[in-house]
XYZ file of C-alpha atoms in Angstrom:
677
model
C 216.896 35.067 -108.945
C 217.708 32.886 -105.718
C 215.179 30.122 -105.258
C 217.592 27.449 -103.841
C 216.924 28.799 -100.289
C 213.426 30.242 -100.223
C 211.351 28.146 -98.450
C 207.686 30.718 -99.469
C 204.940 28.325 -101.421
C 202.856 30.001 -104.178
C 200.453 32.520 -102.472
C 196.815 31.143 -102.321
C 193.744 32.654 -102.583
C 192.475 34.213 -99.598
C 188.725 32.023 -98.669
C 185.813 34.145 -97.947
C 183.517 34.123 -95.068
C 180.607 34.789 -96.583
C 178.819 32.054 -98.127
C 178.179 32.954 -101.926
C 174.306 33.512 -102.572
C 172.187 30.834 -103.685
C 170.224 31.713 -107.172
C 166.427 32.130 -106.245
C 164.344 29.460 -108.681
C 161.711 31.208 -110.441
C 158.342 31.042 -109.232
C 155.548 28.770 -111.077
C 152.431 30.362 -111.746
C 149.787 27.820 -110.033
C 146.046 27.553 -109.906
C 143.512 27.081 -107.272
C 140.237 25.010 -108.168
C 137.381 26.414 -106.649
C 136.495 23.624 -104.504
C 140.583 24.040 -102.942
C 139.924 27.756 -102.830
C 136.551 27.281 -99.938
C 138.131 24.219 -98.797
C 140.854 26.908 -97.163
C 138.768 29.784 -96.345
C 135.340 27.855 -95.579
C 134.407 30.023 -93.114
C 133.297 32.203 -95.982
C 130.461 30.006 -96.359
C 129.678 29.666 -92.383
C 131.935 26.317 -91.704
C 134.393 28.278 -88.917
C 133.923 25.669 -86.187
C 132.914 22.097 -85.761
C 129.930 23.337 -84.442
C 129.148 26.230 -86.935
C 129.492 23.703 -89.599
C 126.691 21.202 -88.448
C 124.454 24.561 -88.217
C 125.566 25.438 -90.943
C 124.801 21.885 -93.285
C 121.031 22.235 -91.024
C 120.093 25.325 -92.888
C 121.835 24.493 -96.203
C 120.215 21.574 -96.603
C 116.573 22.686 -95.002
C 116.444 25.338 -97.181
C 117.278 23.350 -101.039
C 114.275 21.439 -99.685
C 112.239 24.088 -99.451
C 113.396 25.605 -102.607
C 112.853 22.522 -103.970
C 108.936 21.892 -103.277
C 107.971 25.263 -103.654
C 109.179 25.284 -107.145
C 107.231 23.009 -108.194
C 104.320 24.490 -105.870
C 104.498 21.913 -103.497
C 103.483 22.070 -99.717
C 107.231 21.231 -97.974
C 107.039 17.865 -95.740
C 111.011 18.001 -94.550
C 112.726 15.411 -92.174
C 115.750 16.665 -90.349
C 117.903 13.885 -88.349
C 120.584 14.479 -86.703
C 122.216 11.113 -85.552
C 125.111 11.167 -83.201
C 127.551 8.611 -83.659
C 130.323 7.656 -81.090
C 134.146 6.925 -81.881
C 133.528 3.236 -82.192
C 130.640 3.034 -84.586
C 133.057 6.247 -86.602
C 136.047 3.998 -86.793
C 133.746 1.274 -87.909
C 132.155 2.466 -90.591
C 135.960 3.655 -91.647
C 137.311 0.206 -91.484
C 139.627 1.548 -88.649
C 139.986 -0.684 -85.463
C 140.959 0.967 -82.097
C 144.589 0.922 -81.837
C 145.480 0.809 -77.245
C 147.305 3.727 -75.776
C 151.415 2.644 -75.291
C 152.799 5.761 -74.751
C 150.010 7.868 -72.095
C 152.206 10.544 -71.399
C 152.259 11.287 -75.243
C 148.835 12.844 -75.181
C 147.165 15.587 -74.698
C 144.811 14.499 -71.579
C 147.131 13.050 -70.371
C 147.222 14.019 -66.525
C 150.429 13.869 -64.511
C 150.501 12.150 -61.212
C 151.788 15.932 -59.931
C 148.419 17.690 -61.271
C 146.403 14.969 -60.464
C 148.088 15.397 -56.661
C 146.704 18.995 -57.062
C 143.248 18.479 -58.280
C 142.138 15.710 -55.189
C 143.853 17.806 -52.822
C 141.819 21.027 -54.088
C 138.683 18.463 -54.491
C 139.124 17.271 -50.853
C 139.491 21.017 -49.679
C 136.366 21.704 -51.373
C 134.551 19.186 -49.715
C 135.778 20.111 -46.687
C 134.438 23.705 -46.863
C 130.919 22.364 -47.881
C 131.014 20.438 -44.865
C 131.636 22.991 -42.633
C 129.031 25.366 -44.080
C 126.561 22.706 -43.992
C 127.288 22.140 -39.742
C 126.970 26.211 -39.107
C 124.100 25.970 -41.842
C 124.901 28.232 -44.279
C 123.335 26.914 -47.959
C 125.857 25.935 -50.030
C 125.799 25.207 -53.328
C 125.946 21.892 -55.001
C 129.221 20.475 -55.397
C 129.724 20.477 -59.767
C 131.044 17.302 -61.133
C 134.339 17.215 -61.650
C 135.290 17.657 -65.828
C 136.882 15.412 -67.986
C 140.151 16.242 -69.297
C 139.318 16.546 -73.145
C 142.343 16.643 -75.479
C 142.177 18.444 -78.568
C 141.623 14.996 -80.242
C 138.750 14.140 -79.308
C 135.872 14.739 -82.471
C 132.011 14.453 -82.090
C 130.649 12.858 -85.108
C 127.255 13.175 -86.354
C 125.249 12.243 -89.784
C 122.834 14.586 -91.289
C 119.669 13.529 -92.829
C 117.072 15.567 -94.922
C 114.387 14.374 -96.949
C 111.815 16.245 -98.825
C 109.160 15.854 -100.943
C 110.426 18.707 -103.865
C 111.162 18.617 -107.102
C 113.984 15.631 -107.277
C 116.817 16.017 -108.936
C 117.831 14.629 -112.722
C 119.503 11.137 -112.948
C 122.848 12.287 -114.851
C 123.016 15.949 -113.225
C 123.287 14.177 -109.404
C 127.305 14.199 -109.542
C 128.161 17.915 -110.830
C 125.034 19.132 -108.344
C 126.188 17.731 -105.752
C 130.963 17.653 -106.434
C 131.554 20.855 -108.352
C 131.612 23.502 -106.473
C 130.035 27.127 -108.392
C 127.552 24.818 -110.627
C 123.969 25.336 -109.925
C 120.746 26.438 -111.198
C 120.015 29.839 -109.699
C 122.143 31.850 -111.613
C 120.570 35.284 -112.444
C 118.364 37.650 -111.418
C 115.789 36.611 -108.949
C 114.541 36.526 -105.252
C 116.859 32.943 -104.255
C 117.640 31.593 -100.837
C 120.794 30.478 -102.403
C 122.844 31.325 -105.236
C 126.596 30.698 -105.317
C 126.522 26.610 -105.243
C 128.270 26.554 -101.860
C 125.450 25.005 -99.704
C 125.639 21.324 -100.136
C 129.219 20.631 -101.600
C 130.466 22.553 -98.547
C 128.972 20.109 -96.197
C 130.955 17.533 -99.002
C 134.416 19.482 -98.944
C 134.091 19.392 -94.825
C 132.970 15.569 -94.468
C 135.986 14.884 -96.270
C 137.947 16.829 -94.323
C 136.711 16.045 -91.306
C 135.690 12.611 -91.582
C 136.981 11.229 -95.503
C 133.499 10.231 -95.858
C 130.924 10.544 -98.738
C 128.117 11.519 -98.983
C 124.977 9.476 -100.677
C 121.831 10.903 -102.422
C 118.824 9.411 -103.062
C 116.437 11.685 -105.935
C 113.010 10.860 -107.827
C 111.192 13.147 -109.588
C 107.732 13.567 -110.000
C 105.747 10.249 -112.603
C 109.491 8.843 -112.105
C 109.535 4.768 -111.837
C 112.838 4.692 -110.920
C 114.864 6.430 -107.754
C 118.493 8.029 -108.341
C 121.022 6.794 -105.844
C 124.830 8.501 -105.869
C 127.961 8.227 -103.676
C 130.050 10.243 -104.165
C 133.103 12.591 -102.889
C 134.580 15.190 -104.726
C 138.119 15.808 -106.138
C 139.035 18.896 -104.270
C 142.161 19.896 -106.326
C 140.485 19.288 -109.526
C 136.729 20.890 -108.937
C 135.299 17.503 -109.943
C 133.005 15.150 -108.369
C 134.357 11.714 -107.528
C 131.449 8.828 -107.887
C 131.934 5.786 -105.892
C 128.030 4.678 -107.087
C 125.633 6.062 -109.687
C 122.526 3.903 -110.197
C 118.933 3.466 -110.523
C 116.573 1.789 -108.128
C 113.065 0.651 -108.214
C 110.650 3.716 -107.233
C 107.252 1.724 -106.287
C 106.727 4.106 -103.874
C 106.220 6.334 -106.529
C 107.809 9.042 -104.045
C 109.283 12.008 -105.378
C 111.663 14.336 -103.774
C 115.271 14.232 -102.029
C 117.503 12.800 -99.583
C 120.597 13.852 -98.930
C 122.518 11.938 -96.000
C 125.944 13.324 -94.498
C 128.707 12.259 -92.069
C 130.503 15.683 -90.448
C 132.361 16.919 -87.041
C 130.269 18.873 -85.237
C 129.706 20.248 -81.651
C 125.684 19.601 -80.774
C 126.296 20.757 -77.115
C 127.099 24.285 -78.098
C 125.764 25.263 -81.707
C 121.703 23.367 -80.030
C 119.952 25.917 -79.008
C 121.422 27.540 -81.879
C 119.752 24.848 -84.400
C 116.364 24.640 -82.663
C 116.123 28.362 -83.049
C 116.964 28.713 -86.116
C 113.755 25.669 -87.168
C 111.400 27.333 -84.780
C 111.714 30.815 -86.752
C 112.071 28.909 -90.119
C 108.549 27.716 -89.073
C 107.707 31.199 -88.026
C 108.050 32.313 -91.701
C 107.015 29.418 -93.886
C 103.879 27.862 -91.747
C 102.810 26.490 -94.844
C 106.047 24.051 -94.544
C 106.203 20.885 -92.511
C 109.445 20.101 -90.570
C 110.313 17.439 -88.546
C 113.330 17.365 -86.498
C 115.105 14.873 -84.611
C 118.200 14.429 -82.961
C 119.370 10.704 -82.324
C 121.751 9.298 -79.117
C 122.657 6.469 -77.568
C 121.885 8.395 -74.751
C 117.890 8.559 -74.157
C 117.706 11.536 -72.070
C 119.530 13.252 -75.029
C 117.212 12.481 -77.814
C 114.886 15.223 -79.180
C 111.842 14.810 -81.766
C 109.689 17.827 -82.477
C 106.958 18.073 -85.255
C 106.388 21.667 -86.528
C 103.453 21.575 -88.288
C 101.822 23.330 -90.947
C 99.148 25.908 -90.665
C 97.922 27.067 -93.674
C 98.044 25.569 -97.448
C 98.658 28.881 -98.488
C 102.362 29.530 -100.693
C 103.685 32.289 -101.445
C 103.932 32.496 -105.469
C 106.862 31.428 -106.275
C 109.630 34.501 -107.380
C 110.028 34.792 -110.880
C 113.764 35.583 -112.548
C 113.927 39.672 -113.753
C 115.912 41.733 -116.055
C 118.455 43.870 -115.000
C 117.778 47.190 -114.124
C 119.827 50.103 -116.179
C 121.385 51.638 -113.102
C 122.279 48.384 -111.630
C 124.556 47.125 -114.186
C 127.932 47.694 -114.445
C 130.658 46.886 -117.706
C 131.539 43.639 -117.082
C 127.757 42.730 -117.167
C 126.470 44.540 -120.356
C 129.306 42.527 -121.915
C 128.009 39.655 -120.916
C 124.799 40.416 -121.514
C 125.743 41.439 -124.726
C 127.791 37.924 -125.656
C 124.658 36.082 -124.418
C 121.789 38.225 -126.253
C 120.160 36.799 -129.011
C 119.200 39.581 -130.711
C 120.741 41.504 -133.481
C 120.678 45.177 -133.506
C 120.919 47.423 -130.528
C 117.645 49.222 -130.334
C 116.272 45.472 -129.404
C 119.195 44.739 -127.362
C 117.871 47.489 -124.941
C 114.607 46.907 -124.899
C 115.174 43.058 -124.167
C 117.804 42.512 -122.108
C 116.275 45.600 -119.505
C 113.512 46.200 -117.398
C 111.816 49.548 -117.624
C 113.223 50.713 -121.214
C 110.768 50.778 -124.406
C 111.374 51.376 -127.291
C 110.411 55.677 -127.184
C 113.012 55.509 -124.340
C 115.630 53.462 -126.020
C 115.680 55.683 -129.277
C 116.403 58.311 -126.514
C 119.160 56.788 -124.831
C 121.229 55.763 -128.411
C 120.265 59.232 -129.671
C 122.346 60.845 -126.637
C 124.571 57.866 -127.646
C 126.831 59.899 -129.876
C 126.681 60.023 -133.799
C 128.712 56.295 -133.331
C 125.849 54.759 -132.585
C 122.602 53.828 -133.856
C 119.760 51.377 -133.694
C 120.092 49.467 -135.936
C 123.799 48.791 -135.810
C 124.623 45.299 -134.862
C 124.973 45.220 -130.678
C 128.081 42.694 -131.636
C 130.288 44.906 -132.816
C 130.528 47.990 -129.913
C 133.790 47.844 -129.318
C 135.024 48.212 -125.712
C 134.776 52.309 -125.864
C 131.860 52.220 -127.012
C 129.952 50.408 -124.036
C 132.253 52.337 -121.723
C 130.056 55.099 -123.131
C 126.539 53.313 -122.700
C 127.359 52.299 -118.678
C 128.461 56.228 -118.548
C 124.841 56.824 -120.081
C 123.075 54.262 -117.716
C 124.804 55.794 -114.876
C 123.487 59.099 -115.248
C 120.097 58.789 -117.076
C 117.110 58.744 -115.278
C 114.748 55.291 -115.698
C 111.920 54.263 -113.278
C 111.923 52.677 -110.943
C 111.554 48.276 -111.228
C 108.490 47.388 -109.548
C 108.624 44.220 -106.956
C 105.678 41.614 -109.223
C 109.131 39.293 -109.120
C 109.453 39.157 -105.132
C 107.760 36.724 -103.530
C 107.524 37.824 -99.746
C 105.722 35.638 -97.377
C 102.542 38.307 -96.854
C 101.301 38.930 -94.126
C 99.133 36.238 -93.482
C 101.951 33.758 -93.713
C 104.235 35.995 -91.045
C 100.882 36.447 -88.430
C 100.139 32.872 -88.657
C 103.967 31.762 -87.923
C 103.821 34.032 -85.306
C 100.186 33.246 -83.512
C 101.429 29.388 -84.049
C 105.080 29.720 -82.712
C 104.719 32.447 -80.032
C 101.388 32.391 -79.211
C 100.816 36.362 -78.460
C 98.261 38.096 -76.520
C 98.180 40.470 -80.172
C 100.259 40.673 -82.240
C 100.113 43.122 -85.043
C 101.836 43.108 -88.934
C 102.187 45.202 -92.173
C 103.673 44.960 -95.899
C 105.623 47.587 -97.057
C 105.368 48.203 -101.298
C 108.187 47.693 -103.253
C 111.340 49.879 -103.285
C 114.789 50.034 -104.461
C 117.845 50.279 -103.723
C 120.646 50.454 -106.617
C 118.591 49.284 -109.108
C 117.255 46.037 -107.188
C 113.525 46.627 -106.137
C 113.334 45.530 -102.559
C 110.228 44.683 -100.128
C 109.867 45.045 -95.956
C 107.347 42.749 -94.342
C 107.113 43.090 -90.389
C 105.231 41.718 -87.084
C 105.391 42.575 -83.469
C 103.901 41.040 -81.401
C 103.124 41.170 -77.178
C 103.581 39.022 -74.690
C 103.550 34.805 -75.683
C 105.295 31.932 -75.042
C 109.053 31.167 -74.743
C 109.457 34.864 -75.201
C 111.884 36.758 -72.624
C 110.882 40.233 -71.619
C 112.343 43.317 -73.664
C 113.067 42.983 -77.372
C 113.016 39.323 -78.511
C 114.315 40.391 -82.591
C 113.654 37.936 -85.505
C 115.789 38.696 -88.832
C 115.037 37.102 -92.547
C 116.278 37.584 -95.457
C 115.012 36.239 -98.696
C 112.849 33.892 -96.004
C 116.189 32.841 -94.679
C 116.416 33.069 -90.785
C 119.421 35.301 -89.497
C 120.922 34.648 -86.490
C 124.460 35.494 -86.052
C 125.922 39.088 -86.590
C 122.356 40.541 -84.786
C 124.473 43.725 -82.978
C 125.170 45.136 -86.325
C 121.302 44.368 -88.486
C 119.817 47.199 -89.719
C 116.835 45.816 -87.870
C 118.309 44.928 -84.434
C 119.786 48.443 -84.668
C 116.149 50.224 -85.856
C 114.371 48.554 -83.120
C 116.828 49.696 -80.433
C 117.682 53.424 -81.353
C 114.791 54.564 -84.105
C 111.650 53.442 -82.320
C 110.555 55.292 -79.051
C 108.423 52.199 -77.860
C 106.808 54.503 -74.863
C 105.040 56.120 -77.336
C 102.937 53.330 -78.321
C 102.107 51.942 -74.997
C 104.953 49.548 -75.079
C 107.229 48.888 -72.631
C 110.591 48.046 -73.172
C 112.073 46.375 -70.331
C 109.072 44.904 -68.841
C 107.091 43.544 -71.951
C 107.379 40.518 -73.847
C 108.229 41.909 -77.243
C 108.559 40.276 -80.757
C 109.648 42.384 -83.155
C 109.844 40.190 -86.496
C 111.490 41.522 -90.167
C 111.291 40.245 -93.232
C 113.104 41.379 -96.264
C 113.276 39.909 -99.769
C 115.100 41.734 -102.482
C 116.765 40.439 -105.942
C 120.099 41.171 -104.265
C 120.502 41.391 -101.200
C 122.630 43.576 -99.497
C 124.766 41.316 -96.704
C 127.779 43.187 -94.790
C 130.797 40.368 -94.578
C 131.541 37.163 -95.874
C 129.696 34.988 -94.178
C 125.552 36.486 -95.312
C 124.708 36.729 -91.755
C 123.348 40.267 -91.689
C 122.360 43.376 -93.618
C 124.374 47.059 -93.032
C 122.880 49.738 -90.845
C 124.339 52.977 -93.718
C 121.220 51.752 -96.470
C 119.136 54.690 -95.620
C 116.657 53.020 -98.288
C 116.873 49.979 -96.153
C 116.798 51.657 -92.502
C 113.975 53.466 -93.776
C 111.707 51.158 -94.672
C 111.973 49.273 -92.029
C 111.554 51.302 -89.062
C 108.163 51.966 -90.889
C 106.858 48.971 -90.917
C 107.980 48.711 -87.492
C 106.112 52.080 -86.773
C 102.944 50.837 -88.906
C 102.845 47.538 -86.587
C 103.043 49.735 -83.214
C 100.644 51.845 -84.688
C 97.974 48.693 -84.664
C 99.029 47.517 -81.612
C 98.681 50.826 -79.882
C 94.855 50.839 -80.639
C 94.312 47.334 -79.230
C 96.649 48.635 -76.177
C 94.676 51.500 -75.398
C 91.119 49.879 -75.604
C 92.159 47.122 -73.516
C 93.675 49.708 -70.338
C 90.186 51.531 -71.170
C 88.575 48.359 -70.356
C 90.661 47.615 -67.758
C 89.878 51.335 -66.238
C 86.840 50.521 -66.564
C 86.539 47.697 -65.015
C 88.712 48.690 -62.036
C 86.020 52.007 -61.547
C 82.942 49.612 -61.666
C 84.729 47.371 -58.287
C 85.356 50.493 -57.433
C 82.071 50.997 -57.040
C 81.162 48.480 -56.358
C 82.799 47.907 -53.539
C 80.904 51.340 -52.034
C 77.522 50.191 -52.728
C 77.359 48.595 -48.922
C 78.670 51.732 -47.127
C 76.775 54.103 -49.834
C 73.339 52.493 -48.817
C 73.514 52.276 -45.519
C 74.737 56.134 -44.819
C 71.273 56.724 -47.207
C 68.986 54.664 -45.878
C 70.387 55.918 -42.160
C 69.556 59.383 -43.953
C 66.105 58.793 -44.934
C 65.167 56.837 -42.148
C 65.912 59.823 -40.177
C 64.236 62.544 -42.670
C 60.829 60.189 -42.417
C 60.891 59.818 -37.749
C 61.398 63.601 -37.893
C 58.345 63.596 -40.648
C 56.476 61.911 -38.822
C 56.779 64.655 -35.367
C 55.996 67.651 -37.924
C 55.541 67.575 -40.990
C 58.511 68.811 -43.181
C 58.074 67.019 -46.852
C 55.798 67.547 -49.530
C 55.309 66.264 -52.815
C 57.858 63.551 -54.169
C 59.779 63.582 -51.073
C 56.920 63.211 -48.842
C 55.677 60.558 -50.975
C 59.406 59.289 -50.413
C 59.663 59.174 -46.649
C 56.309 57.663 -46.463
C 57.525 54.694 -48.158
C 60.471 54.184 -46.118
C 57.988 55.027 -43.059
C 56.427 51.789 -44.281
C 59.375 49.448 -45.121
C 58.088 49.651 -48.872
C 61.165 51.211 -49.713
C 64.581 48.828 -47.759
C 68.278 48.533 -47.918
C 67.861 45.423 -50.082
C 66.389 47.796 -52.393
C 68.521 50.510 -52.089
C 71.516 48.318 -52.388
C 69.827 46.631 -55.519
C 69.387 50.129 -57.268
C 72.286 51.379 -56.752
C 73.809 48.388 -58.488
C 72.328 48.400 -61.450
C 73.092 52.195 -61.596
C 76.654 51.078 -61.638
C 76.204 48.390 -64.645
C 74.361 51.701 -66.588
C 77.095 53.823 -66.210
C 79.299 51.271 -67.261
C 77.354 50.340 -69.893
C 76.629 53.816 -71.222
C 80.557 54.891 -71.405
C 81.212 51.958 -73.064
C 78.641 52.756 -75.852
C 79.779 56.306 -75.940
C 83.588 54.989 -76.602
C 81.886 52.939 -79.693
C 80.358 55.505 -80.993
C 83.174 57.607 -81.112
C 85.635 54.682 -81.840
C 83.823 53.463 -85.358
C 83.285 49.517 -86.541
C 86.418 49.355 -87.753
C 88.092 49.880 -84.937
C 86.333 46.693 -82.979
C 88.826 43.391 -82.221
C 89.312 41.194 -85.213
C 89.275 37.861 -83.850
C 91.575 35.567 -86.267
C 89.791 32.092 -86.976
C 91.391 29.269 -88.932
C 89.880 26.607 -91.067
C 91.090 23.702 -91.955
C 92.255 22.368 -95.622
C 89.928 19.526 -96.873
C 90.982 16.706 -98.384
C 90.677 15.399 -101.762
C 91.068 17.196 -104.489
C 88.521 20.092 -105.041
C 88.055 23.266 -106.834
C 87.786 26.682 -105.406
C 88.619 30.130 -105.702
C 91.125 32.944 -103.334
C 89.963 35.762 -101.815
C 93.126 37.507 -100.774
C 92.745 40.659 -99.006
C 95.184 42.193 -95.908
C 93.202 40.689 -93.504
C 92.308 36.728 -94.684
C 92.222 34.818 -97.055
C 88.645 32.902 -98.013
C 88.656 30.342 -100.579
C 85.254 29.296 -102.017
C 85.344 25.358 -102.628
C 82.360 24.533 -105.544
C 80.861 21.253 -105.299
C 81.253 19.467 -108.137
C 79.332 16.246 -107.155
C 75.862 18.110 -108.600
C 77.037 20.001 -111.580
């Protein structure tokens, strides 16, 4: 091999054009705390945007206060204050020094010279058009004030304070009650305004996200010599409270209740009407509560103070916790009940943990389950397959419906009072249906329909309540709205759907409200049991109103007939008198009448009968006919149809013994004078 003259170098491997793919990193399993989940999905709890967040914060705090007062049968006194906080004040609260802008073009609200020139030219052109129209005598609209350029970074902050006279909270429980998501006292099968322990905690999470400021809580229980004060925020990643201050302070006034204060970003301008509408509807459904609402602003003309006074001291009974209906449970719930039960055998478990399951019925069910089951078998020894068998039998077997004794509806009395207090209608009718069942859960529908009133628009004004909470959003898809618009023939009840001012109030209470969507803002129209109950309730109110409206129409027609007859009395009097006078003259020349006719003609000739006398007699006759028609109508209608007037008696001060007598129309209170005993 010749190597001397060779100039070739050893062969090198070719370089690849494509890069060698890197080895993928192994994914790491991570977990999120409940607080972190809801902070990332805050729309689930109603914190979609700053305006909705302000509304939801007010709503959650008010409802917690009502629950707290009602739990100890205390007439609620609730004060809500929204204080507007300016940018300078907010910066001082968080210890931030205002920084002057250096590079104006960096900001979103910066207006370039070209844009400013264009805007000024447009404003000048509009002013020229306005002046030209004014000189020609044409009507011109007032020029709108130029809108300020607001950047996305401009935020509005508010301090929301809610104070009540409720139960208060134990000192040691306060941090977890406000700083740990999905912890609360309302778990269990019970009619409640809230259930998942999200309300005030979401306000705290929103405060932490938008302002970084903690929440402040003051609380004291009855006959407690101290007030608990706590300032805290929440560790979102670990779902635990981060306590700044937790101390006991003197309670010289012996106040009991809770006061919660939170600073959040919000939007009062766009949600002002929603918040005030919510407070008004809450005053309708809870006329036994006293609300004081304040909006405080540096601009005096923007500040608002509204007092919703108490109208009655009759409170609905406190809802009681009930047991599950066999047809309303699933496998997970059966397993949880087995794990938590204190009963030893299967027979005792079925009797104790479920409603409408007596001993005889439970024994029949166990006999139907198969040879592997017996009444005395240990309930803790049930296998997964046996639990599935129990669940299958629960779904197939027949059970009595649960009663509505565990529910606490507002009551016709309170609903009527609330409507009258807030709307001042011309007439109102209310109806409370009997308890019905949907998927093993009892529910009660109450309704009220009013006609006329103050601050009520023409047409249908629909007010919806679920477990005595006003529902303000998603109205179009709600079962109440669709029933009122599509399933009620208003004209058949003498009500004009477009011209009359109609208020439709429907309150649904249940141990489980079947809300649609994540925001719990409406009840779907696809549940036939609820849709049918809502329709019947509204129709019953309309039937009551129809009788009142018919009476009103008849009375109006009667008055119209009376006015018509009275208008013709002078003409008829003249005509009759002229005829009688002509007859008297003819009778004087030639006797043409005898008996009573002759006597009448003679009286006319002697002027014993005059025009004035005839007119008075005709007037009396019209009055008599009017009275006889009214009397005849009353006899046919019956005494029960007579109009009733609501009478409200102011509650007496002091501690007195009394007995309440309830009926569908009113509550009579009999006081006992103990001083004479």
